[in-house]
Amino acid sequence: TASVAAVPAVAAPATAVAPFSPVSLATRDLHLSLGGNPVLRGVDLDVPRGDTLCVIGPSGSGKSTLLRTVNRLLEPDRGDVLLDGGSVLQRDPNLLRQQVGMVFQQFNLFPHLSVLRNLTLPLRRLRGLSREEADETALRQLDLVGLRHKAQTRPGRLSGGQQQRVAIARALVMAPQVMLFDEATSALDPELVKGVLGLMAELGRAGMTMVVVTHEMGFAREVADRVAFMDHGVVVESGSPQALFDDPRSPRLRQFLTDVL
Ligand code: ADP
Ligand code: MG
């Protein structure tokens, strides 16, 4: 992490990602109520530059709401989100969503567009690249995730695992500084999970700053620098994977681990 911080762009060796410049991410006392429900009740997180934080916790604990608040798909009632120490709440949301890439459980690809056009659309609309520049950038990114041969295919003709890798490529092609994953493998058939987790792990190893909401406890244990356990809108416990999985402190985390493992 220290060496990553020292250089402006990380040219990751033999990897699925193009050069990028990760930043640190923090949340401070985030509060948000939805429909009268207090969903986030004071969430503080610190993800150093280049680290992977895995967020675990029961359904309804506020994990998706937290990620959506980080990239301002939702606005907090109180608190702040910081990138490299600077508040994002005053920034242009469209610019922010280029800096903070997000991958969803349901891929959210445009079904009527080819794989290539799914990647070039944000490059042209948000970055203002020419058709030629956008095509070149997108094809290079598809190459990196091993899907260049699917460039002209529509998403619906791909496997779920391939669709999710396209969704990840679409986020990465914007050269984000942080990546958020919301249960990116939960909708996949079991045999397709590994390829997507492998790409995510590679991205983490290459030095991306990532927040990964996941039910894959094996991934959290292997890949996360830190793990945070959420329940009822707060981080109940956080620490190294070893600390959380091998020596859970709170009764709620113990119960959760008993239920999922
Ligand atoms: P998780 O991702 O951990 O399963 P969510 O962030 O999706 O949890 O949801 C947390 C809680 O917020 C749930 O109890 C859910 O019912 C509630 N919630 C989410 N969206 C809304 C909404 N638009 N209006 C009211 N309640 C909501
Ligand atoms: Mg969720």
Short mmCIF file of C-alpha atoms and ligand atoms in Angstrom, two decimals:
data_model
loop_
_atom_site.label_atom_id
_atom_site.label_comp_id
_atom_site.label_asym_id
_atom_site.label_seq_id
_atom_site.Cartn_x
_atom_site.Cartn_y
_atom_site.Cartn_z
CA THR A 1 0.00 0.00 0.00
CA ALA A 2 2.80 2.42 0.85
CA SER A 3 4.49 1.97 -2.51
CA VAL A 4 1.15 2.44 -4.26
CA ALA A 5 0.69 5.73 -2.45
CA ALA A 6 4.04 6.99 -3.65
CA VAL A 7 3.29 6.97 -7.36
CA PRO A 8 0.48 8.71 -9.25
CA ALA A 9 -0.50 5.76 -11.43
CA VAL A 10 -0.01 2.07 -10.78
CA ALA A 11 1.09 0.15 -13.82
CA ALA A 12 0.02 -3.24 -12.59
CA PRO A 13 2.04 -6.12 -14.01
CA ALA A 14 0.28 -8.74 -16.15
CA THR A 15 -3.16 -8.05 -14.83
CA ALA A 16 -6.77 -7.53 -15.83
CA VAL A 17 -6.62 -3.83 -15.23
CA ALA A 18 -5.22 -0.81 -16.99
CA PRO A 19 -3.18 1.74 -14.98
CA PHE A 20 -5.21 3.54 -12.34
CA SER A 21 -4.71 5.87 -9.37
CA PRO A 22 -6.48 4.55 -6.28
CA VAL A 23 -7.41 6.84 -3.39
CA SER A 24 -8.41 6.24 0.22
CA LEU A 25 -12.09 6.09 1.14
CA ALA A 26 -13.68 6.98 4.46
CA THR A 27 -17.17 7.47 5.81
CA ARG A 28 -17.87 9.61 8.83
CA ASP A 29 -20.95 9.16 11.00
CA LEU A 30 -23.22 8.36 8.05
CA HIS A 31 -26.91 8.49 8.87
CA LEU A 32 -29.76 7.82 6.48
CA SER A 33 -33.42 7.04 6.97
CA LEU A 34 -35.53 5.57 4.18
CA GLY A 35 -39.32 5.65 4.42
CA GLY A 36 -39.02 6.52 8.10
CA ASN A 37 -36.61 3.59 8.78
CA PRO A 38 -33.22 4.48 10.18
CA VAL A 39 -31.14 2.36 7.76
CA LEU A 40 -27.69 3.83 8.42
CA ARG A 41 -27.20 4.84 12.05
CA GLY A 42 -23.68 6.27 12.15
CA VAL A 43 -21.32 4.34 9.89
CA ASP A 44 -17.59 5.05 10.13
CA LEU A 45 -15.26 3.26 7.74
CA ASP A 46 -11.64 3.79 6.75
CA VAL A 47 -10.25 2.10 3.67
CA PRO A 48 -6.62 3.04 3.06
CA ARG A 49 -5.48 3.52 -0.51
CA GLY A 50 -5.11 0.16 -2.23
CA ASP A 51 -6.88 -1.85 0.48
CA THR A 52 -9.82 -4.19 0.11
CA LEU A 53 -12.54 -3.93 2.76
CA CYS A 54 -15.13 -6.71 2.79
CA VAL A 55 -18.47 -5.84 4.37
CA ILE A 56 -20.49 -8.74 5.73
CA GLY A 57 -23.75 -8.84 7.63
CA PRO A 58 -27.32 -10.10 7.56
CA SER A 59 -29.86 -9.14 4.91
CA GLY A 60 -31.38 -5.75 5.69
CA SER A 61 -28.42 -4.53 7.76
CA GLY A 62 -27.79 -1.57 5.42
CA LYS A 63 -24.90 -2.82 3.26
CA SER A 64 -26.38 -1.83 -0.11
CA THR A 65 -27.57 1.48 1.29
CA LEU A 66 -24.05 2.17 2.51
CA LEU A 67 -22.53 1.57 -0.94
CA ARG A 68 -25.23 3.62 -2.63
CA THR A 69 -24.54 6.48 -0.24
CA VAL A 70 -20.81 6.32 -0.98
CA ASN A 71 -21.32 7.01 -4.67
CA ARG A 72 -24.29 9.31 -4.05
CA LEU A 73 -27.04 7.25 -5.54
CA LEU A 74 -28.45 8.19 -2.12
CA GLU A 75 -27.74 11.32 -0.08
CA PRO A 76 -27.03 10.90 3.64
CA ASP A 77 -29.11 12.79 6.19
CA ARG A 78 -25.95 13.40 8.16
CA GLY A 79 -22.25 12.57 7.97
CA ASP A 80 -19.73 12.59 5.16
CA VAL A 81 -17.94 10.49 2.56
CA LEU A 82 -14.26 11.28 1.98
CA LEU A 83 -12.00 10.41 -0.96
CA ASP A 84 -8.37 11.03 -0.06
CA GLY A 85 -9.70 13.13 2.79
CA GLY A 86 -11.92 15.38 0.67
CA SER A 87 -15.70 15.39 0.99
CA VAL A 88 -17.58 14.04 -2.04
CA LEU A 89 -20.87 15.64 -1.07
CA GLN A 90 -20.11 18.86 -2.91
CA ARG A 91 -18.87 17.17 -6.08
CA ASP A 92 -20.72 16.68 -9.30
CA PRO A 93 -22.36 13.23 -8.92
CA ASN A 94 -21.57 12.32 -12.53
CA LEU A 95 -17.91 13.02 -11.99
CA LEU A 96 -17.98 11.14 -8.70
CA ARG A 97 -19.46 8.05 -10.36
CA GLN A 98 -16.51 8.00 -12.76
CA GLN A 99 -14.16 8.06 -9.77
CA VAL A 100 -16.12 5.47 -7.82
CA GLY A 101 -17.06 2.44 -9.93
CA MET A 102 -19.90 0.20 -8.80
CA VAL A 103 -20.82 -3.36 -9.70
CA PHE A 104 -24.25 -4.73 -8.82
CA GLN A 105 -25.67 -8.19 -8.24
CA GLN A 106 -27.83 -7.92 -11.38
CA PHE A 107 -25.06 -6.63 -13.72
CA ASN A 108 -27.23 -3.68 -14.94
CA LEU A 109 -25.85 -3.90 -18.49
CA PHE A 110 -27.79 -2.33 -21.36
CA PRO A 111 -29.44 -5.38 -22.98
CA HIS A 112 -29.98 -3.73 -26.38
CA LEU A 113 -26.33 -2.73 -26.79
CA SER A 114 -23.37 -4.92 -27.70
CA VAL A 115 -20.72 -5.58 -25.08
CA LEU A 116 -18.48 -3.06 -26.85
CA ARG A 117 -21.16 -0.36 -26.87
CA ASN A 118 -21.85 -0.97 -23.16
CA LEU A 119 -18.26 0.12 -22.55
CA THR A 120 -18.04 2.89 -25.12
CA LEU A 121 -21.28 4.62 -24.10
CA PRO A 122 -19.93 6.05 -20.81
CA LEU A 123 -16.59 6.84 -22.46
CA ARG A 124 -18.31 8.90 -25.12
CA ARG A 125 -21.06 10.47 -22.97
CA LEU A 126 -19.06 11.19 -19.82
CA ARG A 127 -15.53 11.48 -21.17
CA GLY A 128 -16.33 12.91 -24.56
CA LEU A 129 -14.05 10.48 -26.40
CA SER A 130 -14.36 10.07 -30.15
CA ARG A 131 -15.78 6.83 -31.50
CA GLU A 132 -12.27 5.65 -32.43
CA GLU A 133 -10.74 6.52 -29.05
CA ALA A 134 -13.64 4.93 -27.19
CA ASP A 135 -13.47 1.75 -29.26
CA GLU A 136 -9.75 1.43 -28.73
CA THR A 137 -9.99 1.99 -24.98
CA ALA A 138 -12.94 -0.38 -24.61
CA LEU A 139 -11.35 -3.15 -26.68
CA ARG A 140 -8.17 -2.91 -24.65
CA GLN A 141 -10.19 -3.28 -21.44
CA LEU A 142 -12.15 -6.23 -22.85
CA ASP A 143 -8.84 -7.82 -23.79
CA LEU A 144 -7.67 -7.46 -20.19
CA VAL A 145 -10.71 -9.31 -18.82
CA GLY A 146 -10.52 -11.94 -21.58
CA LEU A 147 -13.72 -10.96 -23.39
CA ARG A 148 -12.56 -9.15 -26.50
CA HIS A 149 -13.98 -11.94 -28.63
CA LYS A 150 -17.45 -11.08 -27.23
CA ALA A 151 -17.25 -7.39 -28.17
CA GLN A 152 -20.05 -7.58 -30.77
CA THR A 153 -22.30 -9.85 -28.69
CA ARG A 154 -25.32 -8.68 -26.71
CA PRO A 155 -25.15 -9.29 -22.95
CA GLY A 156 -28.14 -11.65 -22.99
CA ARG A 157 -26.16 -14.19 -25.00
CA LEU A 158 -23.37 -14.38 -22.43
CA SER A 159 -23.20 -16.48 -19.27
CA GLY A 160 -23.87 -14.69 -15.99
CA GLY A 161 -20.18 -14.84 -15.17
CA GLN A 162 -19.24 -13.27 -18.51
CA GLN A 163 -21.92 -10.59 -18.04
CA GLN A 164 -20.53 -9.73 -14.63
CA ARG A 165 -17.01 -9.52 -16.03
CA VAL A 166 -18.34 -7.13 -18.68
CA ALA A 167 -19.96 -5.06 -15.91
CA ILE A 168 -16.63 -4.95 -14.08
CA ALA A 169 -14.85 -4.00 -17.32
CA ARG A 170 -17.41 -1.25 -17.90
CA ALA A 171 -16.61 0.21 -14.49
CA LEU A 172 -12.85 -0.18 -14.95
CA VAL A 173 -12.77 1.41 -18.39
CA MET A 174 -13.53 4.74 -16.67
CA ALA A 175 -10.29 4.37 -14.66
CA PRO A 176 -12.01 4.63 -11.25
CA GLN A 177 -10.12 5.44 -8.04
CA VAL A 178 -12.33 3.21 -5.90
CA MET A 179 -14.47 0.17 -6.75
CA LEU A 180 -17.64 -0.89 -4.92
CA PHE A 181 -19.07 -4.39 -5.33
CA ASP A 182 -22.58 -5.18 -4.06
CA GLU A 183 -22.96 -8.96 -3.86
CA ALA A 184 -21.46 -9.23 -7.33
CA THR A 185 -21.60 -13.03 -7.36
CA SER A 186 -24.92 -13.66 -5.58
CA ALA A 187 -26.93 -14.02 -8.79
CA LEU A 188 -24.45 -16.40 -10.46
CA ASP A 189 -24.64 -20.14 -10.86
CA PRO A 190 -22.12 -21.71 -8.49
CA GLU A 191 -19.72 -22.77 -11.24
CA LEU A 192 -19.45 -19.17 -12.49
CA VAL A 193 -18.68 -17.58 -9.14
CA LYS A 194 -15.00 -18.44 -9.12
CA GLY A 195 -14.10 -16.58 -12.33
CA VAL A 196 -15.69 -13.36 -11.10
CA LEU A 197 -14.15 -13.61 -7.63
CA GLY A 198 -10.81 -14.29 -9.32
CA LEU A 199 -11.07 -11.08 -11.33
CA MET A 200 -12.01 -9.14 -8.19
CA ALA A 201 -9.08 -10.63 -6.29
CA GLU A 202 -6.73 -9.73 -9.14
CA LEU A 203 -8.00 -6.16 -9.05
CA GLY A 204 -7.37 -6.04 -5.32
CA ARG A 205 -3.86 -7.42 -5.73
CA ALA A 206 -3.17 -4.80 -8.40
CA GLY A 207 -3.81 -2.15 -5.76
CA MET A 208 -7.35 -0.95 -6.33
CA THR A 209 -9.15 0.49 -3.31
CA MET A 210 -12.25 -1.68 -2.96
CA VAL A 211 -15.32 -2.14 -0.78
CA VAL A 212 -16.78 -5.57 -1.37
CA VAL A 213 -20.17 -6.50 0.10
CA THR A 214 -20.21 -10.27 -0.06
CA HIS A 215 -21.61 -13.51 1.31
CA GLU A 216 -18.46 -15.29 0.15
CA MET A 217 -16.70 -15.76 3.47
CA GLY A 218 -13.82 -17.60 1.78
CA PHE A 219 -13.18 -14.57 -0.42
CA ALA A 220 -13.35 -12.22 2.58
CA ARG A 221 -10.88 -14.36 4.48
CA GLU A 222 -8.45 -14.69 1.56
CA VAL A 223 -8.60 -11.31 -0.14
CA ALA A 224 -9.74 -8.70 2.39
CA ASP A 225 -7.25 -6.53 4.22
CA ARG A 226 -10.03 -5.80 6.68
CA VAL A 227 -13.56 -7.02 7.25
CA ALA A 228 -16.46 -5.01 8.69
CA PHE A 229 -19.55 -6.68 10.13
CA MET A 230 -22.72 -4.59 9.81
CA ASP A 231 -25.97 -5.11 11.65
CA HIS A 232 -28.96 -2.77 12.01
CA GLY A 233 -27.21 0.12 10.26
CA VAL A 234 -23.96 0.19 12.19
CA VAL A 235 -20.54 -1.45 11.97
CA VAL A 236 -20.67 -3.74 14.97
CA GLU A 237 -17.14 -5.08 14.62
CA SER A 238 -14.23 -4.65 12.22
CA GLY A 239 -10.70 -5.93 11.96
CA SER A 240 -8.46 -8.35 10.14
CA PRO A 241 -10.13 -11.41 8.57
CA GLN A 242 -8.38 -13.59 11.16
CA ALA A 243 -9.70 -11.49 14.05
CA LEU A 244 -13.27 -11.45 12.77
CA PHE A 245 -13.56 -15.04 11.65
CA ASP A 246 -11.40 -16.77 14.23
CA ASP A 247 -12.04 -14.61 17.27
CA PRO A 248 -15.38 -12.80 16.89
CA ARG A 249 -16.15 -10.60 19.88
CA SER A 250 -19.78 -9.58 19.63
CA PRO A 251 -22.61 -12.07 20.14
CA ARG A 252 -24.28 -10.79 16.96
CA LEU A 253 -21.22 -11.57 14.81
CA ARG A 254 -20.87 -14.98 16.46
CA GLN A 255 -24.48 -15.76 15.67
CA PHE A 256 -24.08 -14.52 12.08
CA LEU A 257 -21.02 -16.69 11.50
CA THR A 258 -22.80 -19.69 12.98
CA ASP A 259 -25.68 -19.08 10.58
CA VAL A 260 -23.61 -18.64 7.40
CA LEU A 261 -20.62 -20.95 7.85
P1 ADP B 1 -28.67 -5.06 2.86
O1 ADP B 1 -28.02 -4.66 1.59
O2 ADP B 1 -27.72 -5.20 4.01
O3 ADP B 1 -29.51 -6.29 2.71
P2 ADP B 1 -30.24 -2.67 2.49
O4 ADP B 1 -29.29 -1.54 2.52
O5 ADP B 1 -30.72 -3.11 1.15
O6 ADP B 1 -29.66 -3.90 3.32
O7 ADP B 1 -31.53 -2.30 3.34
C1 ADP B 1 -31.45 -1.96 4.68
C2 ADP B 1 -32.82 -1.68 5.23
O8 ADP B 1 -33.37 -0.54 4.61
C3 ADP B 1 -33.82 -2.80 5.02
O9 ADP B 1 -34.56 -2.98 6.20
C4 ADP B 1 -34.71 -2.29 3.93
O10 ADP B 1 -36.01 -2.78 4.08
C5 ADP B 1 -34.68 -0.80 4.16
N1 ADP B 1 -34.89 -0.04 2.93
C6 ADP B 1 -34.12 -0.06 1.83
N2 ADP B 1 -34.60 0.78 0.89
C7 ADP B 1 -35.71 1.34 1.42
C8 ADP B 1 -36.65 2.31 0.96
N3 ADP B 1 -36.55 2.86 -0.26
N4 ADP B 1 -37.66 2.67 1.80
C9 ADP B 1 -37.76 2.12 3.03
N5 ADP B 1 -36.91 1.21 3.52
C10 ADP B 1 -35.89 0.84 2.73
MG MG B 2 -27.96 -5.59 -0.25
#
